[in-house]
Coordinates of C-alpha atoms in Angstrom, one line a residue:
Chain A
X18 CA 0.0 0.0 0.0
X19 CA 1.2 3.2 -0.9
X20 CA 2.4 5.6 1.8
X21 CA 3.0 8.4 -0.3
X22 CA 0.6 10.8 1.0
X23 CA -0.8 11.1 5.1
X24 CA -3.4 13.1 6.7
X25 CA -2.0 15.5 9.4
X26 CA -4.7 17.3 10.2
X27 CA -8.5 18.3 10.2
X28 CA -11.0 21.3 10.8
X29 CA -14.3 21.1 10.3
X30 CA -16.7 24.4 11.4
X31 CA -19.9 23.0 12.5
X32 CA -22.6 22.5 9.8
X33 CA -26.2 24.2 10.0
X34 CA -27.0 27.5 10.2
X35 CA -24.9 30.4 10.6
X36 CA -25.9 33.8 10.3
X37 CA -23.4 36.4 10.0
X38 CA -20.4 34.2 9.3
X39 CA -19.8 33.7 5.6
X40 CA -18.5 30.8 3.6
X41 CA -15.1 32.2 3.5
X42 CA -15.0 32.8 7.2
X43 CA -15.8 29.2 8.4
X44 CA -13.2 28.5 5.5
X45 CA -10.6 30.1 7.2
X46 CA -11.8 28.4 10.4
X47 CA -11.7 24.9 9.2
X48 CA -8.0 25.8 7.7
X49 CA -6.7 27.0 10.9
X50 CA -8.3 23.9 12.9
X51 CA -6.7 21.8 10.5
X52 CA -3.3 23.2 10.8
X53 CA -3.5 23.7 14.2
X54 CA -3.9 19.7 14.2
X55 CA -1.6 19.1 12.3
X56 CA 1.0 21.5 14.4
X57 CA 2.0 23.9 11.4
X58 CA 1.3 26.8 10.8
X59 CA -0.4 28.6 7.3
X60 CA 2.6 29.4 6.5
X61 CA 4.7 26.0 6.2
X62 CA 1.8 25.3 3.5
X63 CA 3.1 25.2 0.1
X64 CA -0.2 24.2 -2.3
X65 CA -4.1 24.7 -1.6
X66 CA -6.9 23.4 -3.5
X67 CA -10.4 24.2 -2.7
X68 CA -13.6 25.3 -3.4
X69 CA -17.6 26.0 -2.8
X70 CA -20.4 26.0 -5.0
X71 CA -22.2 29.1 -3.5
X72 CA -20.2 30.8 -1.3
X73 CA -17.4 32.2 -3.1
X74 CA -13.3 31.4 -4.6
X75 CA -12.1 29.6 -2.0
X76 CA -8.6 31.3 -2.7
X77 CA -9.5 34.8 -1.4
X78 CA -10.0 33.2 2.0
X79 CA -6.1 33.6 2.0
X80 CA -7.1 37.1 3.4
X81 CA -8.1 35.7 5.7
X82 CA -5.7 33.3 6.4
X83 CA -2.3 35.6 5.7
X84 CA -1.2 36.2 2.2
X85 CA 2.0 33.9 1.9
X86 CA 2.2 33.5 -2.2
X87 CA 1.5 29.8 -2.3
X88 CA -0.1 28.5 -5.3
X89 CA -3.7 28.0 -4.6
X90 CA -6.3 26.1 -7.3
X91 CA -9.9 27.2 -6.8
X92 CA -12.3 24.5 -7.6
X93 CA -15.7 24.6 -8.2
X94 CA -17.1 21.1 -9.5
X95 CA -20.1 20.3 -8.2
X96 CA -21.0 17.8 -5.0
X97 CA -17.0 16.8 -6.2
X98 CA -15.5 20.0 -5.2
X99 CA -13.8 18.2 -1.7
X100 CA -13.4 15.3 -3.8
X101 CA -11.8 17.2 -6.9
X102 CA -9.4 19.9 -4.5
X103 CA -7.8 16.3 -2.7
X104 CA -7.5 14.8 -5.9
X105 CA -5.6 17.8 -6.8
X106 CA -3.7 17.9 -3.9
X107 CA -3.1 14.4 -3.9
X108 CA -1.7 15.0 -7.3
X109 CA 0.4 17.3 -6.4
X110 CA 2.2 15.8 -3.7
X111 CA 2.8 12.3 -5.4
X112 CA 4.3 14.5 -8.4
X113 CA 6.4 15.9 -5.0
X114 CA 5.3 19.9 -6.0
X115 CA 4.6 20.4 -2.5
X116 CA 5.5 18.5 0.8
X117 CA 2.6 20.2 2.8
X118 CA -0.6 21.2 1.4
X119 CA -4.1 21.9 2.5
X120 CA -7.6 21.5 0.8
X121 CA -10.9 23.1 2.0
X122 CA -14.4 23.4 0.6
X123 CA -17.2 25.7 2.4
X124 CA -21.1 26.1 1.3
X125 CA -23.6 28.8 2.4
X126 CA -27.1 28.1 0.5
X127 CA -30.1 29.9 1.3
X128 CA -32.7 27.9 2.8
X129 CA -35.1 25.3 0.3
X130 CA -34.2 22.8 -2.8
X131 CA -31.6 23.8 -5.0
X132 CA -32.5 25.8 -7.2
X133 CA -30.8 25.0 -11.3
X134 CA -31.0 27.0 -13.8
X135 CA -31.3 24.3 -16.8
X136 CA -29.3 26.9 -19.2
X137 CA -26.0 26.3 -16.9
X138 CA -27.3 22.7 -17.3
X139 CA -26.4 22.3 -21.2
X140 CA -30.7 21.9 -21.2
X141 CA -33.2 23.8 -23.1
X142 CA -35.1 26.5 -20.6
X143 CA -38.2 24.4 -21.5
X144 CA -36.8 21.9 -18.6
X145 CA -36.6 24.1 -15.9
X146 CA -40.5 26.3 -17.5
X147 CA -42.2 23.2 -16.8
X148 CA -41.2 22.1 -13.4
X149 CA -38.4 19.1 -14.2
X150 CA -35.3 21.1 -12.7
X151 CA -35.1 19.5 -9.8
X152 CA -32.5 16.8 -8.2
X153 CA -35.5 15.6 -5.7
X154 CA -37.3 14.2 -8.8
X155 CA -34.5 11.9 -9.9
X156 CA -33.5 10.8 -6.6
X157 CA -37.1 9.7 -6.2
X158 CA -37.8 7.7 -9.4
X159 CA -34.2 6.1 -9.2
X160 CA -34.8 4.4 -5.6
X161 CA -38.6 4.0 -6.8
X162 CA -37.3 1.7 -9.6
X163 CA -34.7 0.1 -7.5
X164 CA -37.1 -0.9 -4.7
X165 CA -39.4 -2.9 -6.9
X166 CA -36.0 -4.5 -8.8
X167 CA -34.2 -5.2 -5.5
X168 CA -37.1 -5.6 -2.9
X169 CA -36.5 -2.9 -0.8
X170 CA -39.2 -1.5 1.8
X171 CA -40.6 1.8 2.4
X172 CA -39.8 0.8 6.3
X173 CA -35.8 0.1 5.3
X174 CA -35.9 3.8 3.9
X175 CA -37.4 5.5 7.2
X176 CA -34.7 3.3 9.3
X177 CA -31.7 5.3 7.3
X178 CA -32.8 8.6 7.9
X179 CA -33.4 7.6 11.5
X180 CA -30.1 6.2 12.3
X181 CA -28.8 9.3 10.4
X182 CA -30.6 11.7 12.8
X183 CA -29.5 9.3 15.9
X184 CA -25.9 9.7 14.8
X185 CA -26.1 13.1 14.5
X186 CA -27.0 13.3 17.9
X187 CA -23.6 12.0 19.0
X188 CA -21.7 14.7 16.8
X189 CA -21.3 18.4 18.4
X190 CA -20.8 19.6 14.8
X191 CA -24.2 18.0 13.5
X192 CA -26.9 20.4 12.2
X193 CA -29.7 18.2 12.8
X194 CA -29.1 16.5 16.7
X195 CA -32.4 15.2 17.6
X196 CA -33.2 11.6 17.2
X197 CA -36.2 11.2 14.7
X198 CA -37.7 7.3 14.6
X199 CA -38.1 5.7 12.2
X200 CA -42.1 6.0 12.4
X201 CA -41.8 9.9 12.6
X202 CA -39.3 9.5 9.3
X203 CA -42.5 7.5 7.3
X204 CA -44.9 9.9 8.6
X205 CA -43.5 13.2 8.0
X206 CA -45.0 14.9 4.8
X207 CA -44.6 13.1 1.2
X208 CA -41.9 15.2 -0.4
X209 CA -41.6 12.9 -3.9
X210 CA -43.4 9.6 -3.6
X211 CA -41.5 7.2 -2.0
X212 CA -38.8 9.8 -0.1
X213 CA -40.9 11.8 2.9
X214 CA -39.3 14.8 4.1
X215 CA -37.0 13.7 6.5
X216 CA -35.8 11.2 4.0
X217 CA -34.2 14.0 2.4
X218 CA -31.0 16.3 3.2
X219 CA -30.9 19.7 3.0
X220 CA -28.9 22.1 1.8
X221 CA -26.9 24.1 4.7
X222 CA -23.7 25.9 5.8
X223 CA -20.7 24.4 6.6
X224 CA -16.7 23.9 6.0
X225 CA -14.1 21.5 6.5
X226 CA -10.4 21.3 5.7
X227 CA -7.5 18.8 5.9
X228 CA -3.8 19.0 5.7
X229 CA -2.2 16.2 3.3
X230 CA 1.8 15.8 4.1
X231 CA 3.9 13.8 1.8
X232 CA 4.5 10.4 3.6
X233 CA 8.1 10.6 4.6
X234 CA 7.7 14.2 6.2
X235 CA 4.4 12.8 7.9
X236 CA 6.8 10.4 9.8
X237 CA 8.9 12.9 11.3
X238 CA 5.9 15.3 12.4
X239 CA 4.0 14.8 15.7
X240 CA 0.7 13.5 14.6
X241 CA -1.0 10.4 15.0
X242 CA -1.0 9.6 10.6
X243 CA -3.6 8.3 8.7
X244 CA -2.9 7.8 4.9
X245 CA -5.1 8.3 2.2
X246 CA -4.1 5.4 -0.2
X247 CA -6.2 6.2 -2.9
X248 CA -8.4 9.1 -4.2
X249 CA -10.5 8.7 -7.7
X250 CA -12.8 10.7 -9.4
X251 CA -15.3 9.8 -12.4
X252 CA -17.7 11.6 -14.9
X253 CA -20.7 9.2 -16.2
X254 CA -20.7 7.0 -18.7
X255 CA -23.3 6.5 -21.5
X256 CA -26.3 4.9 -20.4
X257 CA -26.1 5.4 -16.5
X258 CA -28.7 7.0 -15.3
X259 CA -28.2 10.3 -13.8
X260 CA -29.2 13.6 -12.6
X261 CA -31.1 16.3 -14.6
X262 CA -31.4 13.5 -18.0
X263 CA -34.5 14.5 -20.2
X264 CA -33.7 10.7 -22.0
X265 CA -31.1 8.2 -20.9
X266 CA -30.5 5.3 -22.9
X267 CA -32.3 2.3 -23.2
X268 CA -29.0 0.0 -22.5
X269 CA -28.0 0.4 -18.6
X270 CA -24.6 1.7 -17.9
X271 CA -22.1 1.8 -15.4
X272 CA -22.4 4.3 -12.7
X273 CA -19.9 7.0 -11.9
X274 CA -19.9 6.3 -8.3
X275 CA -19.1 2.3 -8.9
X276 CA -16.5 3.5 -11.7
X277 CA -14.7 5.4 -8.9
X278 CA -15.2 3.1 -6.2
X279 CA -13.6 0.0 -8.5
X280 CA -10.3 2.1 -9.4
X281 CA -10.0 3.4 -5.6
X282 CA -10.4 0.0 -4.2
X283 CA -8.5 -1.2 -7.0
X284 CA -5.3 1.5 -6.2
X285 CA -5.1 0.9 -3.1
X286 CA -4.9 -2.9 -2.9
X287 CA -8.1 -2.5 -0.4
X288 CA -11.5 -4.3 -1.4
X289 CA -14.5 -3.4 -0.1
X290 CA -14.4 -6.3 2.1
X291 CA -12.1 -4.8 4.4
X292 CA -14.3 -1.9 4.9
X293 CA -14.5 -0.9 8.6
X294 CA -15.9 2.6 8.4
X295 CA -17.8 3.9 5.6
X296 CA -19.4 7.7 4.8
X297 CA -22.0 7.4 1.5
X298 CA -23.7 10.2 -0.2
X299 CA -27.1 10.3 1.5
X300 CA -29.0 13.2 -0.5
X301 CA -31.5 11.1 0.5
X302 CA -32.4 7.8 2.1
X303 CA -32.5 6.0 -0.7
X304 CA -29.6 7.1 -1.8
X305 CA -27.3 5.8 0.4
X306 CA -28.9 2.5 0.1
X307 CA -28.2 2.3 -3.4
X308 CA -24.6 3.3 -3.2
X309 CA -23.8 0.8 -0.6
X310 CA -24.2 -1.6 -4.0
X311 CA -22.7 1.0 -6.3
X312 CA -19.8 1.1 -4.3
X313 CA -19.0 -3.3 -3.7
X314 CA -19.6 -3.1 -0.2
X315 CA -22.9 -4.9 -0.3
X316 CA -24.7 -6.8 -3.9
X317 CA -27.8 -5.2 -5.0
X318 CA -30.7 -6.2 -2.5
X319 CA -28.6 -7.4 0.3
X320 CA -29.1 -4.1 1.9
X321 CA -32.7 -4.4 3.1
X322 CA -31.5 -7.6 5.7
X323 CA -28.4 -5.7 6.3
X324 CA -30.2 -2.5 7.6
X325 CA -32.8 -4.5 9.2
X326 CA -30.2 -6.2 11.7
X327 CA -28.4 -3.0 12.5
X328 CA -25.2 -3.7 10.6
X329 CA -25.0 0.0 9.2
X330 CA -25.8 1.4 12.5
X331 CA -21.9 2.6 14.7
X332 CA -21.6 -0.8 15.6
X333 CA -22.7 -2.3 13.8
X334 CA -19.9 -4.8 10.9
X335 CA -20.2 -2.0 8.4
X336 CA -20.7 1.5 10.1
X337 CA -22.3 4.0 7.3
X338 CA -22.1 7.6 8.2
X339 CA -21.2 7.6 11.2
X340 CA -21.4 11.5 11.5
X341 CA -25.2 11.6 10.6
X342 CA -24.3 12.0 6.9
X343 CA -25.7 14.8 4.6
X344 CA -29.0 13.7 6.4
X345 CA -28.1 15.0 9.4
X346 CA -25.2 17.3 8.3
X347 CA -27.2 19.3 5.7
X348 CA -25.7 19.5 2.1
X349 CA -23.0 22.5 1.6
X350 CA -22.1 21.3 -1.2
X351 CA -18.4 22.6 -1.4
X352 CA -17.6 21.1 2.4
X353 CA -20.0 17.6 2.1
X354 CA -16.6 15.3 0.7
X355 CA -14.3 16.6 2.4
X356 CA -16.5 16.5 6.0
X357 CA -16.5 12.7 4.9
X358 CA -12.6 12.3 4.9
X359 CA -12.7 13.9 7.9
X360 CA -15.1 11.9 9.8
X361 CA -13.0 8.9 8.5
X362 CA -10.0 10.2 9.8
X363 CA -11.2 10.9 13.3
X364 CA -12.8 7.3 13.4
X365 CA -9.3 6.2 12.0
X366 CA -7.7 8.0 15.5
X367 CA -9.9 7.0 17.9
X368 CA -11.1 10.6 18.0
X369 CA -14.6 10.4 17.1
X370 CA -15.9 10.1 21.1
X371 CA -19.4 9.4 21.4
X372 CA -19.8 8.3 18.3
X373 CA -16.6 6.0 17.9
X374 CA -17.0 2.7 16.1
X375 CA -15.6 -0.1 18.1
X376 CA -13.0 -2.2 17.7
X377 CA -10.4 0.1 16.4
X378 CA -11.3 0.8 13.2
X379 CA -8.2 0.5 10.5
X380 CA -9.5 1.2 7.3
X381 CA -12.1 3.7 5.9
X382 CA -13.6 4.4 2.4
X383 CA -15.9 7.6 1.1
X384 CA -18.0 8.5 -1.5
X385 CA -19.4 11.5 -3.2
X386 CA -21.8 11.6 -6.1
X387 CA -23.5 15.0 -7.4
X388 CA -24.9 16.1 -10.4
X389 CA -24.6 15.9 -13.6
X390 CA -23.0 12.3 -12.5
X391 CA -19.7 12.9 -11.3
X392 CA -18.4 10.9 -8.0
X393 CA -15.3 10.7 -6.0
X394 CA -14.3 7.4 -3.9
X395 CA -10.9 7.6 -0.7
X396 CA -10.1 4.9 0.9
X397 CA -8.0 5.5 3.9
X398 CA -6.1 3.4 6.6
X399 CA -3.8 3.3 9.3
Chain B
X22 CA -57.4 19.3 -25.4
X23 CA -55.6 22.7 -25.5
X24 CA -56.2 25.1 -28.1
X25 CA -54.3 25.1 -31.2
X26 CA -53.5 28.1 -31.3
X27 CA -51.0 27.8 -28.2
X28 CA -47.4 27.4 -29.4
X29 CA -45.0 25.0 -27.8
X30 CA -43.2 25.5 -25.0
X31 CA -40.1 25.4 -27.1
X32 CA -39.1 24.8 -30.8
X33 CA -38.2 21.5 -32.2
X34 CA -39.6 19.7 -29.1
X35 CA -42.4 18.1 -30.6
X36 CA -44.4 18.3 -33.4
X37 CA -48.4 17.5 -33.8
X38 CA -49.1 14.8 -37.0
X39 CA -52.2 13.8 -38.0
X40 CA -51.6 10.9 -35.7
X41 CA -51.1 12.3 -32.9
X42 CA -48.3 14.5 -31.4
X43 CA -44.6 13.1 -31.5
X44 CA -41.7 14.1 -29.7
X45 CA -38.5 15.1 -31.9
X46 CA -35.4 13.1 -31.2
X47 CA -32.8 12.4 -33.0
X48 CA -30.8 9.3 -34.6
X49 CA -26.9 8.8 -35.1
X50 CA -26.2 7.7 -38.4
X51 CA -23.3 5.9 -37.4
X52 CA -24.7 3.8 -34.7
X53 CA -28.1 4.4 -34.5
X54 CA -28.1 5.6 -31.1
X55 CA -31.6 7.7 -30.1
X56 CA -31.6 10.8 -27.9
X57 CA -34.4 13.4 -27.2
X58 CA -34.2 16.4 -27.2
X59 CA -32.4 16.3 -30.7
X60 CA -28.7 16.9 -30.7
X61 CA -26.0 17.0 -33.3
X62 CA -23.5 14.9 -31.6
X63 CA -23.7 10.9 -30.4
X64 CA -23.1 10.5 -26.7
X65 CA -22.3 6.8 -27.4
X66 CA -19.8 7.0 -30.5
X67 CA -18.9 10.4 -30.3
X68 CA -20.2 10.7 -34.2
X69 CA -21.4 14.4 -36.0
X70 CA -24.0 13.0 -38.2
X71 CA -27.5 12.8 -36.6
X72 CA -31.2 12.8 -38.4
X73 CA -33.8 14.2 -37.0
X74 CA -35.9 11.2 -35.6
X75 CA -39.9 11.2 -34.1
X76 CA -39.8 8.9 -31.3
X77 CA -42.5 6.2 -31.1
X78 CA -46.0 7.5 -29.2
X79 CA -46.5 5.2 -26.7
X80 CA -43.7 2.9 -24.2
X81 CA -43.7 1.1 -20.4
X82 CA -43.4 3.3 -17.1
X83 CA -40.0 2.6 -16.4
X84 CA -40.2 4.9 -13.0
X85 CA -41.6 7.4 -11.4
X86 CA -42.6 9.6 -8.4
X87 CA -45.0 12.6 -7.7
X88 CA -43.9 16.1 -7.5
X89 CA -45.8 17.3 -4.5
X90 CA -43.8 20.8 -3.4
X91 CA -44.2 23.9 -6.1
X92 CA -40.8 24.0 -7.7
X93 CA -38.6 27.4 -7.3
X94 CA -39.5 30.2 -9.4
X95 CA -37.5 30.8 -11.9
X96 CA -37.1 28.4 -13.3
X97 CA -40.7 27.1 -12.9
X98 CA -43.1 29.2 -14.9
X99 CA -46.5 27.1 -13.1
X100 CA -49.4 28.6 -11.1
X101 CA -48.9 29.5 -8.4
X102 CA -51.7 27.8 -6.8
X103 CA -50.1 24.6 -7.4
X104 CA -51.2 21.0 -8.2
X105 CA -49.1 18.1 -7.6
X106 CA -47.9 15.9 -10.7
X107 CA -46.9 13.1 -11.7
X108 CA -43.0 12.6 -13.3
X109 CA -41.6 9.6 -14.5
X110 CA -39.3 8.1 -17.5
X111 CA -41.5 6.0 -20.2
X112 CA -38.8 3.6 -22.3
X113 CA -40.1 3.7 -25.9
X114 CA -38.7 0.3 -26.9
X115 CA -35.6 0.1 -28.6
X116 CA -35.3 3.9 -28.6
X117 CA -34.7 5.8 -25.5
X118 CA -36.0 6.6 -22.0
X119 CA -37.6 10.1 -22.0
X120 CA -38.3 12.4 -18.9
X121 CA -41.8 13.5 -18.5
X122 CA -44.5 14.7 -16.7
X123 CA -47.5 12.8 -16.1
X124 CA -51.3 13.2 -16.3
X125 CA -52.3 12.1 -12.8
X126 CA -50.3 12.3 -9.6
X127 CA -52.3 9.8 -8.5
X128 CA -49.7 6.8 -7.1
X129 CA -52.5 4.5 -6.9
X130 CA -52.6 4.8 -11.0
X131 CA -49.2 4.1 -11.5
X132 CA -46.5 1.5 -11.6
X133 CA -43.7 0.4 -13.5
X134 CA -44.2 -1.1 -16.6
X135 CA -47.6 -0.4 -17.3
X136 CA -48.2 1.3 -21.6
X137 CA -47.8 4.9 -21.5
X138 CA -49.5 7.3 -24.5
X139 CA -48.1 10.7 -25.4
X140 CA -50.1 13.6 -25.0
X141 CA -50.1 16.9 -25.1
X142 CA -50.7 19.5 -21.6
X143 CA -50.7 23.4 -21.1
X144 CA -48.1 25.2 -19.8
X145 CA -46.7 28.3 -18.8
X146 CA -44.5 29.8 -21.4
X147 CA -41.4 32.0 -20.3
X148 CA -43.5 35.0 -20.4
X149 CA -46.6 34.1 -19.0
X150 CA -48.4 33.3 -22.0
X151 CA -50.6 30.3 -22.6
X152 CA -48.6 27.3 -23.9
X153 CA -48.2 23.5 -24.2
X154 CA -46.1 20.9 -23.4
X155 CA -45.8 17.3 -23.9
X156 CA -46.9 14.4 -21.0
X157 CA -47.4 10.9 -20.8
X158 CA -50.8 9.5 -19.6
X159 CA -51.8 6.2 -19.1
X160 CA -52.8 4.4 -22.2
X161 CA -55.9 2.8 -22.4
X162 CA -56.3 -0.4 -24.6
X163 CA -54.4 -0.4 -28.1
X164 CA -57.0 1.5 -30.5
X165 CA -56.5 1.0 -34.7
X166 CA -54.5 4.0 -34.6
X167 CA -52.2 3.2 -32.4
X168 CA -51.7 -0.3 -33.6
X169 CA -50.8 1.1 -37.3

């Protein structure tokens, strides 16, 4: 396994709602917690990558931070900004441009759905005129279809949100921290037949940073390392079915998020099977059922006996979002991956307090997916 | 039926034939590959040389859900007193999946598989005015035009 690039550090500024503090202030408040973890200081970083969606170029944060001339990338791709700023990062440190670097990605959204603009979309304005803009939509038509394929229950979809909102509850830096049940989940207010309200995520505030050391250096600094042995990030192929689509093929594809789960498993010498902690996109209930398969860490259908017998829950064999996800976390899009490396990283340390898996965890995995079918896959370990 | 005086809700979506409205896709000429709304290029080989195809009427529910908040304005152009509906993807066979809303929002009507008609629905056009769009509604048994 390759050592070549550690984790020193993270920062995450809570997720929610925070009035008067912009995007590029809880930036710069994730970057100092993160170097602060990792004992540097701003300036001993030599490379940044990172970015938001709403809020902002991550890259005039540096104002905030102090202005030390370091190359910084600004990134703005999606639900795979985290994932596309460590990709960069990563790249840049294996190609040994920089020793020490950091990555950060903040949201702000304002309060509702997203709201697209089908133009920005490569779609006609027709799309958006009559009310098919939305991500809600697809979400709910592609766990519709894959509950009557694969057998999966309305009552399997109410027990992921609740065992989001109950690990929430264990995380100070959750937006949503009360424990929902599962009943409450199924009753609260049809949103798009089958995903209720509280099936669904919403989009928030929120920022977290890391600092990535080459391996070697890592050794000699004072932190307890994790590395990330593989990061990969995938567009979609023809014929998977994705996000804002007014046709997809009749001929089923490949999905991003299993393409980029396959060649991060596959890099670094890790299968699924070896899985101890896992964070999934979870726009939605059903989405995070669904990716467990996408991703090889359960087959298609398996999931409704695994959910029903706790295994997803923090302890139970194969811990999913253990943070409360983006159910319980809300959905700035810029911060979402990158709160996921960091969740995996303070599981990875034995940091992660009430909300610890057991057992000493040594190996993590995460997975982002966004539109217009993009995804990015880590897997991390001791 | 909407008047036919109302346009479109945008050119080169669909067109009304004596049959019955049709939805304009288009074809690859290289590899045959369908995709609506028409484009010039072939998302499966890549190739520049598409024909302008009309896709077939009527297909299988191959999902859906029910939209049941009023989407954000803009984009949406709908009442404002608004009326859940239904959206799914109908697989005309051998062509492509297509996107579209549905005539009722009623779940208990709906499920996967089931033969699917194309129709035609007003619709708010970017300026307000009176327009139409195209929908799929539950088709009833095959009728001699359909079967043609």
């Amino acid at each position: 396994m390759s050592e070549d690039v550690a984790i020193v550090g993270t920062g995450l500024h809570p997720f929610g709602r925070h009035p008067g503090v912009s995007g590029l202030e809880m930036a710069a408040i994730a970057a100092r917690e993160a170097c602060v973890d990792a004992g540097v200081k701003w300036e001993d970083i030599e490379f940044s990558a990172g970015g938001s969606e709403a809020a902002g170029n991550a890259d005039t944060s540096v104002s905030l931070l102090g202005l030390t001339g370091i190359p910084f990338i600004n990134v703005s791709n999606g639900c795979a900004t985290g994932g596309s700023a460590l990709t960069t990062a990563h790249a840049m440190i294996v190609a040994e441009s920089a020793d020490l670097a950091l990555v950060v990605g903040f949201d702000k959204h304002p309060h509702g759905a997203f709201n697209l603009l089908p133009e920005e979309w490569g779609i006609g304005s027709w799309y958006g005129e009559t009310g098919l803009m939305l991500t809600t939509q697809f979400f709910a038509m592609k766990i519709q279809r894959y509950m009557q394929l694969y057998g999966i229950s309305d009552a399997t979809l109410a027990k992921v949100a609740s065992k989001a909102f109950s690990n929430g509850a264990r995380n100070e830096k959750a937006w949503r921290r009360q424990p929902i049940s599962a009943e409450e989940v199924a009753g609260s207010r049809m949103i798009s037949d089958p995903l209720t309200q509280f099936m669904f995520c919403s989009p928030g505030e929120g920022a977290a940073a890391l600092v990535l050391a080459k391996g070697e250096k890592a050794s000699s600094m004072p932190v307890d390392p994790v590395y990330l042995r593989s990061v990969a990030f995938r567009t979609r192929k023809f014929g998977s079915f994705e996000v804002l689509s007014p046709s997809i093929p009749v001929e089923d594809g490949v999905p991003p998020t299993t393409e980029a789960a396959r060649a991060a498993f596959e890099e670094a010498g890790i299968g699924p099977e070896d899985i101890d902690v896992a964070q999934l996109q979870d726009t939605e209930s059903g989405a995070e059922i669904m990716h467990m398969a996408e991703t090889g860490l359960c087959a298609d259908g398996e999931q409704e006996q695994l959910i029903a017998e706790g295994a997803t829950e923090i302890d139970g064999r194969l811990p999913v979002n253990t943070d409360g996800g983006c159910l319980a976390n809300g959905e700035p899009i810029g911060a979402s991956g990158l709160r996921q490396v960091v969740e995996v990283v303070e599981q990875l340390r034995g940091r992660a307090g009430d909300r610890q898996v057991p057992n000493d965890p040594k190996v993590g995995f995460t997975h982002v997916y966004g539109a217009p079918g993009v995804s990015a896959c880590t897997v991390i370990s001791r | 039926m909407v008047e036919a005086a109302e346009r479109p809700i945008a050119e080169g979506l669909f067109v009304e034939t004596t049959e019955g409205p049709r939805l304009i896709g288009s074809r690859c000429r290289d590899c045959g590959t369908v995709t609506f709304p028409k484009q010039n290029s072939c998302a499966y080989c890549a190739g520049a040389d598409s024909e302008e195809h009309l896709l077939a009427p009527r297909g299988e529910l191959w999902t859906w859900t029910v939209q049941r908040f009023r989407p954000k304005t803009p984009p949406y152009n709908g009442p404002e007193e608004f009326e859940p509906f239904g959206v799914g993807y109908v697989e005309l066979p051998g062509e492509c999946r297509v996107e579209s809303i549905l005539t009722t929002a009623d779940p208990e009507e709906l499920r996967i598989g089931m033969e699917m008609e194309l129709t035609l629905i007003p619709a708010t056009g970017p300026n307000g005015e009176a327009a139409r769009t195209f929908a799929f509604a539950p088709a009833g048994p095959p009728t001699e035009r359909n079967e043609r």
